[in-house]
Amino acid sequence: MSLWNPGSEAPLTLWRTGASGDPAEDLHAGIELLGQVRSGERPPTLRMYRPEPTLAFGQRDVRLPGYSAAAEAAAAAGFAPVVRKAGGRAAAYHRGTLIVDHVEPAAEAMMGHQERFRILGELYASTLRSLGLDAGVGEIPGEYCPGEYSVHGLPAAAESSREAGGPRPGPRVVPAGAVKLVGTAQRVVAGAWLFSSVFVVEDSAPIRSVLTDVYDSLGLPFDPRTAGAAEDLVPGTTVEELERALVAAYALQLEIVGG
Amino acid sequence: MSKVLSTLRYSAEHEWIDNASPAKVGISQVAADALGDVVYVDLPQVGATVTAGEACGEVESTKSVSDLYAPVSGTVVEVNQEAVDNPAILNEDPYGAGWLFTVEVSEEGPLLSAQEYASANGGDVE
């Protein structure tokens, strides 16, 4: 029985894919996977891939008057503008990030979504801690695609501002100097859920740059100092290293097959 | 505790429907409370045909998008533009101002009484 799906004892099938070269198609593959897991065509699945440069807008963003200008700004910076079917505001990712789509069947998918944010956010923070980062869960004021279960990291100089007693589970007040490292969002259908996350590991500068232009066009608040990558905090951290640590963290919870 | 109105019937996917003609549809307070702050609603268009048990729209709370399911089959007569413009009313008044659309019913899907819905999902029947 897993923490995030008490009704299931099924192992999680690891599915590493390459980027297709079409960011919209890569996003759609996650939605397609959700349908396949819902119907029983595929087992519970953990899909991982390193994406091409993409600016994934939320559906709400499309209704803003500055959306067209924001999409043009993204394209001009080399990030393909797409609209994603999971929740949240605009997020940017590229080959220095890892996309993780965790998909499970669930008889009552809607009612558990807050608990999934809490449990998987903490799992991802613990994964980053295993790589030496001071990581925690909580919304950073001014972050892109804000959410109370975003996973952040702290630079060494900010560690003294962390509360004594070590990291606590669940959202909390985030110390100054934190940078967002993992954004999480969900898509829920009757009978299944997709928990989609972006781990920013390497090369944060282009992400800060394109998000500055995009959020300016959308007329939404964004503080570029809050966008970072794991390697900014622990130099030398790589996507491959993060991927191995994440699989190991999942394997502590339940059986992982495939991959 | 979330309210479950005894005057309504419910789908397993958390939509409510009244007994009027055309029938009014919304999401239960149990679902609205579980979702958290609703920030975006996408509804079927007027004149569209909906099918019981199939997705007909979307509801987004902070960072989570859930499909909206039709509790009955039929033709959409009216949509609540106020819910589109101000989705927070789904949290504030899910059985009143937060209704989503009305539908001319051609066939009912499997519907639950308030008691049956509350037994399965929690909430106080009123």
Short mmCIF file of C-alpha atoms in Angstrom, two decimals:
data_model
loop_
_atom_site.label_atom_id
_atom_site.label_comp_id
_atom_site.label_asym_id
_atom_site.label_seq_id
_atom_site.Cartn_x
_atom_site.Cartn_y
_atom_site.Cartn_z
CA MET A 1 0.00 0.00 0.00
CA SER A 2 1.52 3.34 -1.01
CA LEU A 3 1.30 6.59 0.92
CA TRP A 4 -0.32 8.38 -2.01
CA ASN A 5 -2.79 5.68 -3.07
CA PRO A 6 -4.02 3.71 -0.04
CA GLY A 7 -6.36 1.68 -2.25
CA SER A 8 -3.59 0.21 -4.36
CA GLU A 9 -0.79 -2.26 -3.77
CA ALA A 10 0.24 -2.36 -7.43
CA PRO A 11 3.89 -1.69 -8.23
CA LEU A 12 4.81 1.48 -10.08
CA THR A 13 6.08 0.98 -13.61
CA LEU A 14 8.99 3.23 -14.51
CA TRP A 15 8.80 4.59 -18.06
CA ARG A 16 11.75 6.64 -19.22
CA THR A 17 11.06 8.36 -22.49
CA GLY A 18 12.99 10.74 -24.68
CA ALA A 19 11.56 14.08 -25.76
CA SER A 20 9.75 13.63 -29.07
CA GLY A 21 10.93 16.96 -30.49
CA ASP A 22 7.36 18.26 -30.26
CA PRO A 23 6.69 19.80 -26.81
CA ALA A 24 2.92 19.79 -27.35
CA GLU A 25 3.05 16.09 -28.16
CA ASP A 26 5.14 15.40 -25.05
CA LEU A 27 2.53 17.16 -22.90
CA HIS A 28 -0.30 15.34 -24.63
CA ALA A 29 1.42 12.01 -23.96
CA GLY A 30 0.91 12.63 -20.22
CA ILE A 31 -2.84 13.13 -20.74
CA GLU A 32 -2.98 10.07 -22.96
CA LEU A 33 -1.20 8.09 -20.27
CA LEU A 34 -3.80 9.26 -17.75
CA GLY A 35 -6.55 7.82 -19.96
CA GLN A 36 -4.68 4.55 -20.39
CA VAL A 37 -4.14 4.12 -16.65
CA ARG A 38 -7.77 5.02 -16.00
CA SER A 39 -8.99 2.34 -18.42
CA GLY A 40 -6.57 -0.27 -17.09
CA GLU A 41 -4.67 -0.41 -20.38
CA ARG A 42 -1.51 0.58 -18.49
CA PRO A 43 -0.49 -0.01 -14.87
CA PRO A 44 0.34 2.78 -12.41
CA THR A 45 3.20 4.57 -14.13
CA LEU A 46 6.06 6.91 -13.34
CA ARG A 47 7.05 8.60 -16.60
CA MET A 48 10.27 10.60 -16.74
CA TYR A 49 11.80 12.62 -19.57
CA ARG A 50 14.08 15.55 -20.24
CA PRO A 51 12.06 18.03 -22.29
CA GLU A 52 12.94 20.38 -25.10
CA PRO A 53 12.70 24.10 -24.17
CA THR A 54 9.02 24.68 -23.45
CA LEU A 55 6.86 27.41 -21.97
CA ALA A 56 3.82 25.61 -20.58
CA PHE A 57 0.99 28.08 -20.02
CA GLY A 58 -1.94 27.34 -17.75
CA GLN A 59 -5.44 27.45 -19.19
CA ARG A 60 -6.19 30.58 -17.15
CA ASP A 61 -3.23 32.34 -18.76
CA VAL A 62 -4.86 32.03 -22.16
CA ARG A 63 -7.73 34.27 -21.02
CA LEU A 64 -5.38 37.12 -20.11
CA PRO A 65 -5.04 40.00 -22.59
CA GLY A 66 -1.25 39.65 -22.61
CA TYR A 67 -1.26 35.98 -23.57
CA SER A 68 -0.37 36.46 -27.26
CA ALA A 69 2.54 38.74 -26.39
CA ALA A 70 3.69 36.27 -23.73
CA ALA A 71 3.60 33.38 -26.20
CA GLU A 72 5.58 35.46 -28.69
CA ALA A 73 8.15 36.33 -26.02
CA ALA A 74 8.54 32.65 -25.17
CA ALA A 75 9.01 31.66 -28.80
CA ALA A 76 11.53 34.47 -29.34
CA ALA A 77 13.56 33.07 -26.42
CA GLY A 78 13.53 29.59 -27.97
CA PHE A 79 10.85 28.13 -25.66
CA ALA A 80 7.93 26.53 -27.51
CA PRO A 81 4.65 27.96 -26.14
CA VAL A 82 2.08 25.29 -25.28
CA VAL A 83 -1.02 25.13 -23.06
CA ARG A 84 -1.08 22.38 -20.48
CA LYS A 85 -4.09 20.51 -19.12
CA ALA A 86 -2.85 20.39 -15.54
CA GLY A 87 -3.34 23.27 -13.12
CA GLY A 88 -1.32 26.40 -12.43
CA ARG A 89 0.24 29.37 -14.18
CA ALA A 90 3.03 29.56 -16.75
CA ALA A 91 6.15 27.45 -16.15
CA ALA A 92 9.34 27.10 -18.21
CA TYR A 93 11.53 24.05 -18.63
CA HIS A 94 14.33 22.74 -20.85
CA ARG A 95 16.93 19.97 -21.11
CA GLY A 96 18.35 20.85 -17.72
CA THR A 97 15.07 19.82 -16.07
CA LEU A 98 13.31 16.52 -15.48
CA ILE A 99 9.58 16.09 -16.07
CA VAL A 100 7.96 13.48 -13.85
CA ASP A 101 4.41 12.29 -14.59
CA HIS A 102 3.13 10.03 -11.83
CA VAL A 103 -0.17 8.43 -12.87
CA GLU A 104 -2.33 6.13 -10.77
CA PRO A 105 -5.84 4.72 -10.90
CA ALA A 106 -8.02 5.74 -7.96
CA ALA A 107 -11.70 5.11 -7.34
CA GLU A 108 -12.07 8.54 -5.72
CA ALA A 109 -9.41 10.69 -7.34
CA MET A 110 -10.84 14.16 -6.67
CA MET A 111 -11.13 13.91 -2.91
CA GLY A 112 -7.47 13.08 -2.29
CA HIS A 113 -5.76 15.75 -4.32
CA GLN A 114 -4.63 17.98 -1.43
CA GLU A 115 -3.16 14.98 0.35
CA ARG A 116 -1.24 14.02 -2.79
CA PHE A 117 0.26 17.52 -2.99
CA ARG A 118 1.43 17.18 0.60
CA ILE A 119 2.78 13.62 0.40
CA LEU A 120 4.51 13.84 -2.97
CA GLY A 121 5.83 17.35 -2.29
CA GLU A 122 7.54 16.01 0.82
CA LEU A 123 8.83 12.94 -1.08
CA TYR A 124 10.41 15.25 -3.66
CA ALA A 125 11.89 17.52 -1.01
CA SER A 126 13.42 14.50 0.74
CA THR A 127 14.88 13.39 -2.61
CA LEU A 128 16.60 16.75 -2.96
CA ARG A 129 17.83 16.55 0.61
CA SER A 130 19.42 13.19 -0.21
CA LEU A 131 21.52 15.10 -2.77
CA GLY A 132 22.72 17.53 -0.14
CA LEU A 133 20.22 20.34 -0.71
CA ASP A 134 18.39 22.11 2.09
CA ALA A 135 14.97 21.53 0.56
CA GLY A 136 11.46 22.02 1.90
CA VAL A 137 7.84 22.50 0.87
CA GLY A 138 5.99 25.80 0.77
CA GLU A 139 5.09 28.72 -1.47
CA ILE A 140 7.79 31.31 -2.05
CA PRO A 141 6.40 34.85 -2.30
CA GLY A 142 6.88 35.99 -5.90
CA GLU A 143 7.51 32.53 -7.37
CA TYR A 144 6.32 31.53 -10.86
CA CYS A 145 3.31 29.20 -11.03
CA PRO A 146 2.69 29.70 -7.31
CA GLY A 147 1.44 26.91 -5.10
CA GLU A 148 1.57 26.14 -1.41
CA TYR A 149 3.25 22.79 -2.06
CA SER A 150 6.08 24.02 -4.30
CA VAL A 151 9.42 22.48 -3.40
CA HIS A 152 12.19 24.98 -2.73
CA GLY A 153 15.84 24.97 -1.79
CA LEU A 154 17.86 27.32 0.37
CA PRO A 155 21.36 28.63 -0.23
CA ALA A 156 23.87 27.84 2.51
CA ALA A 157 23.77 31.44 3.74
CA ALA A 158 20.03 31.16 4.41
CA GLU A 159 20.17 27.90 6.34
CA SER A 160 20.40 29.65 9.68
CA SER A 161 16.95 31.10 9.08
CA ARG A 162 15.42 27.61 8.89
CA GLU A 163 13.58 26.63 12.04
CA ALA A 164 15.51 24.47 14.47
CA GLY A 165 14.67 20.77 14.56
CA GLY A 166 15.13 20.04 10.88
CA PRO A 167 12.66 20.06 8.01
CA ARG A 168 9.01 19.63 8.86
CA PRO A 169 6.47 17.94 6.58
CA GLY A 170 3.87 20.03 4.78
CA PRO A 171 3.75 23.69 3.76
CA ARG A 172 5.34 26.29 6.02
CA VAL A 173 6.70 29.80 6.02
CA VAL A 174 9.56 29.78 3.54
CA PRO A 175 12.78 31.50 4.65
CA ALA A 176 14.11 34.44 2.62
CA GLY A 177 16.51 33.47 -0.14
CA ALA A 178 14.63 30.30 -1.11
CA VAL A 179 14.48 29.34 -4.76
CA LYS A 180 11.86 27.17 -6.41
CA LEU A 181 13.24 23.79 -7.52
CA VAL A 182 10.13 21.71 -8.21
CA GLY A 183 6.72 22.81 -9.44
CA THR A 184 3.81 20.38 -9.04
CA ALA A 185 0.36 20.23 -10.61
CA GLN A 186 -2.42 17.71 -11.09
CA ARG A 187 -5.00 16.58 -13.60
CA VAL A 188 -7.85 14.57 -12.09
CA VAL A 189 -10.42 12.47 -13.95
CA ALA A 190 -12.99 10.02 -12.64
CA GLY A 191 -10.95 6.95 -11.78
CA ALA A 192 -7.39 8.25 -12.07
CA TRP A 193 -4.99 11.11 -11.42
CA LEU A 194 -1.88 12.58 -13.00
CA PHE A 195 0.63 14.28 -10.71
CA SER A 196 2.99 16.19 -12.97
CA SER A 197 6.18 17.82 -11.73
CA VAL A 198 9.11 19.76 -13.13
CA PHE A 199 12.47 19.40 -11.35
CA VAL A 200 14.80 22.23 -12.29
CA VAL A 201 18.32 20.85 -11.91
CA GLU A 202 20.68 22.65 -14.29
CA ASP A 203 21.00 25.97 -16.14
CA SER A 204 18.48 28.22 -14.40
CA ALA A 205 19.46 31.47 -16.18
CA PRO A 206 17.37 30.97 -19.33
CA ILE A 207 14.38 29.97 -17.23
CA ARG A 208 14.63 33.15 -15.16
CA SER A 209 15.03 35.21 -18.29
CA VAL A 210 12.09 33.83 -20.27
CA LEU A 211 9.78 33.82 -17.23
CA THR A 212 10.60 37.48 -16.59
CA ASP A 213 9.45 38.39 -20.10
CA VAL A 214 6.42 36.09 -20.02
CA TYR A 215 5.10 37.19 -16.63
CA ASP A 216 5.64 40.81 -17.58
CA SER A 217 3.52 40.28 -20.71
CA LEU A 218 0.83 38.44 -18.75
CA GLY A 219 0.76 41.20 -16.14
CA LEU A 220 1.39 38.70 -13.34
CA PRO A 221 3.83 39.12 -10.43
CA PHE A 222 7.14 37.25 -10.62
CA ASP A 223 10.38 37.77 -8.74
CA PRO A 224 13.21 36.24 -10.83
CA ARG A 225 15.32 35.75 -7.70
CA THR A 226 12.92 32.96 -6.69
CA ALA A 227 13.65 30.81 -9.79
CA GLY A 228 16.66 28.57 -9.41
CA ALA A 229 18.09 25.14 -10.08
CA ALA A 230 19.54 22.45 -7.83
CA GLU A 231 23.03 23.05 -9.21
CA ASP A 232 22.84 26.69 -8.10
CA LEU A 233 22.74 25.43 -4.51
CA VAL A 234 24.88 22.31 -4.77
CA PRO A 235 27.26 22.80 -7.71
CA GLY A 236 27.71 19.73 -9.87
CA THR A 237 24.21 18.33 -9.31
CA THR A 238 23.00 16.77 -12.58
CA VAL A 239 19.69 15.64 -14.01
CA GLU A 240 20.98 12.05 -14.12
CA GLU A 241 21.86 12.20 -10.43
CA LEU A 242 18.44 13.60 -9.54
CA GLU A 243 16.72 10.93 -11.61
CA ARG A 244 18.57 8.13 -9.80
CA ALA A 245 17.79 9.65 -6.41
CA LEU A 246 14.12 10.03 -7.27
CA VAL A 247 13.75 6.43 -8.37
CA ALA A 248 15.48 5.36 -5.16
CA ALA A 249 13.11 7.51 -3.08
CA TYR A 250 10.07 5.96 -4.77
CA ALA A 251 11.56 2.48 -4.32
CA LEU A 252 11.61 3.04 -0.56
CA GLN A 253 7.82 3.36 -0.71
CA LEU A 254 6.83 0.54 -3.05
CA GLU A 255 8.07 -1.81 -5.75
CA ILE A 256 9.32 -0.16 -8.94
CA VAL A 257 9.31 -2.24 -12.12
CA GLY A 258 10.61 -1.56 -15.61
CA GLY A 259 12.85 1.32 -16.56
CA MET B 1 -18.84 19.96 7.67
CA SER B 2 -19.95 20.29 4.05
CA LYS B 3 -23.66 20.44 3.33
CA VAL B 4 -25.51 17.95 1.14
CA LEU B 5 -28.90 19.37 0.19
CA SER B 6 -31.72 16.85 0.54
CA THR B 7 -33.69 18.48 -2.29
CA LEU B 8 -31.07 17.56 -4.89
CA ARG B 9 -29.72 14.37 -6.44
CA TYR B 10 -26.04 13.68 -7.05
CA SER B 11 -23.69 11.85 -9.42
CA ALA B 12 -20.82 9.71 -8.16
CA GLU B 13 -18.53 12.33 -9.73
CA HIS B 14 -19.88 15.00 -7.32
CA GLU B 15 -22.26 16.97 -9.55
CA TRP B 16 -25.72 17.86 -8.25
CA ILE B 17 -28.87 18.22 -10.31
CA ASP B 18 -32.27 19.61 -9.34
CA ASN B 19 -35.73 18.46 -10.46
CA ALA B 20 -36.60 21.51 -12.56
CA SER B 21 -37.04 21.52 -16.32
CA PRO B 22 -34.58 22.39 -17.67
CA ALA B 23 -32.54 20.98 -14.79
CA LYS B 24 -29.86 22.99 -13.06
CA VAL B 25 -26.40 21.40 -12.50
CA GLY B 26 -23.54 22.29 -10.16
CA ILE B 27 -20.86 20.65 -8.03
CA SER B 28 -21.48 19.57 -4.46
CA GLN B 29 -20.13 21.47 -1.49
CA VAL B 30 -18.27 18.29 -0.52
CA ALA B 31 -16.37 18.50 -3.82
CA ALA B 32 -15.92 22.28 -3.69
CA ASP B 33 -14.45 22.04 -0.20
CA ALA B 34 -12.14 19.20 -1.23
CA LEU B 35 -10.93 21.12 -4.27
CA GLY B 36 -10.07 24.27 -2.36
CA ASP B 37 -10.20 27.67 -4.02
CA VAL B 38 -11.72 27.32 -7.47
CA VAL B 39 -9.96 29.65 -9.91
CA TYR B 40 -11.16 28.59 -13.38
CA VAL B 41 -14.25 26.97 -14.85
CA ASP B 42 -14.75 25.74 -18.38
CA LEU B 43 -18.35 24.88 -19.23
CA PRO B 44 -20.11 23.30 -22.22
CA GLN B 45 -21.57 25.68 -24.78
CA VAL B 46 -25.25 26.45 -25.01
CA GLY B 47 -26.80 23.97 -27.47
CA ALA B 48 -24.13 21.35 -26.84
CA THR B 49 -25.17 17.77 -26.22
CA VAL B 50 -23.86 16.23 -23.02
CA THR B 51 -23.82 12.55 -22.14
CA ALA B 52 -24.33 11.16 -18.66
CA GLY B 53 -21.04 10.11 -17.08
CA GLU B 54 -18.89 11.81 -19.73
CA ALA B 55 -16.70 14.87 -19.27
CA CYS B 56 -18.36 18.14 -20.29
CA GLY B 57 -16.08 20.78 -18.77
CA GLU B 58 -13.32 21.47 -16.28
CA VAL B 59 -12.90 22.95 -12.84
CA GLU B 60 -9.48 24.23 -11.76
CA SER B 61 -8.54 24.84 -8.17
CA THR B 62 -5.09 26.06 -7.33
CA LYS B 63 -2.72 23.86 -9.37
CA SER B 64 -5.24 21.06 -9.99
CA VAL B 65 -7.63 20.61 -12.90
CA SER B 66 -10.56 18.21 -12.53
CA ASP B 67 -12.93 17.07 -15.23
CA LEU B 68 -16.58 18.07 -14.84
CA TYR B 69 -18.98 15.23 -15.65
CA ALA B 70 -22.53 15.41 -16.94
CA PRO B 71 -24.96 13.78 -14.48
CA VAL B 72 -27.53 13.32 -17.24
CA SER B 73 -27.74 13.25 -21.01
CA GLY B 74 -29.36 16.14 -22.80
CA THR B 75 -28.91 19.55 -24.39
CA VAL B 76 -27.36 22.50 -22.59
CA VAL B 77 -29.85 25.38 -22.36
CA GLU B 78 -27.95 28.00 -20.37
CA VAL B 79 -24.53 28.41 -18.76
CA ASN B 80 -23.77 30.50 -15.69
CA GLN B 81 -21.47 33.23 -16.99
CA GLU B 82 -21.04 34.54 -13.45
CA ALA B 83 -19.39 31.24 -12.48
CA VAL B 84 -17.00 31.61 -15.43
CA ASP B 85 -16.19 35.22 -14.57
CA ASN B 86 -15.99 34.68 -10.81
CA PRO B 87 -15.24 30.99 -10.10
CA ALA B 88 -14.94 31.69 -6.37
CA ILE B 89 -18.73 31.53 -6.15
CA LEU B 90 -18.45 27.74 -6.52
CA ASN B 91 -16.86 27.76 -3.07
CA GLU B 92 -19.03 30.49 -1.63
CA ASP B 93 -22.44 29.26 -2.76
CA PRO B 94 -22.18 25.89 -4.58
CA TYR B 95 -25.93 25.19 -4.44
CA GLY B 96 -27.02 28.74 -5.27
CA ALA B 97 -25.13 31.38 -7.25
CA GLY B 98 -22.43 28.79 -8.07
CA TRP B 99 -24.64 26.68 -10.36
CA LEU B 100 -22.93 25.78 -13.64
CA PHE B 101 -25.43 25.10 -16.43
CA THR B 102 -28.98 24.03 -17.15
CA VAL B 103 -29.83 21.06 -19.33
CA GLU B 104 -32.91 19.73 -21.09
CA VAL B 105 -32.74 16.14 -19.91
CA SER B 106 -33.16 13.35 -22.44
CA GLU B 107 -31.95 10.54 -20.21
CA GLU B 108 -30.79 10.35 -16.62
CA GLY B 109 -27.53 8.78 -15.60
CA PRO B 110 -27.13 6.87 -12.35
CA LEU B 111 -28.01 9.39 -9.63
CA LEU B 112 -27.76 9.18 -5.86
CA SER B 113 -30.08 10.54 -3.22
CA ALA B 114 -28.61 13.06 -0.80
CA GLN B 115 -28.39 10.34 1.85
CA GLU B 116 -26.63 7.93 -0.50
CA TYR B 117 -24.19 10.62 -1.63
CA ALA B 118 -23.41 11.70 1.94
CA SER B 119 -22.90 8.10 3.02
CA ALA B 120 -20.32 7.61 0.29
CA ASN B 121 -18.57 10.98 0.50
CA GLY B 122 -19.33 12.56 3.85
CA GLY B 123 -21.22 15.77 4.52
CA ASP B 124 -24.32 16.68 6.48
CA VAL B 125 -27.67 16.18 4.78
CA GLU B 126 -29.87 19.26 5.21
#
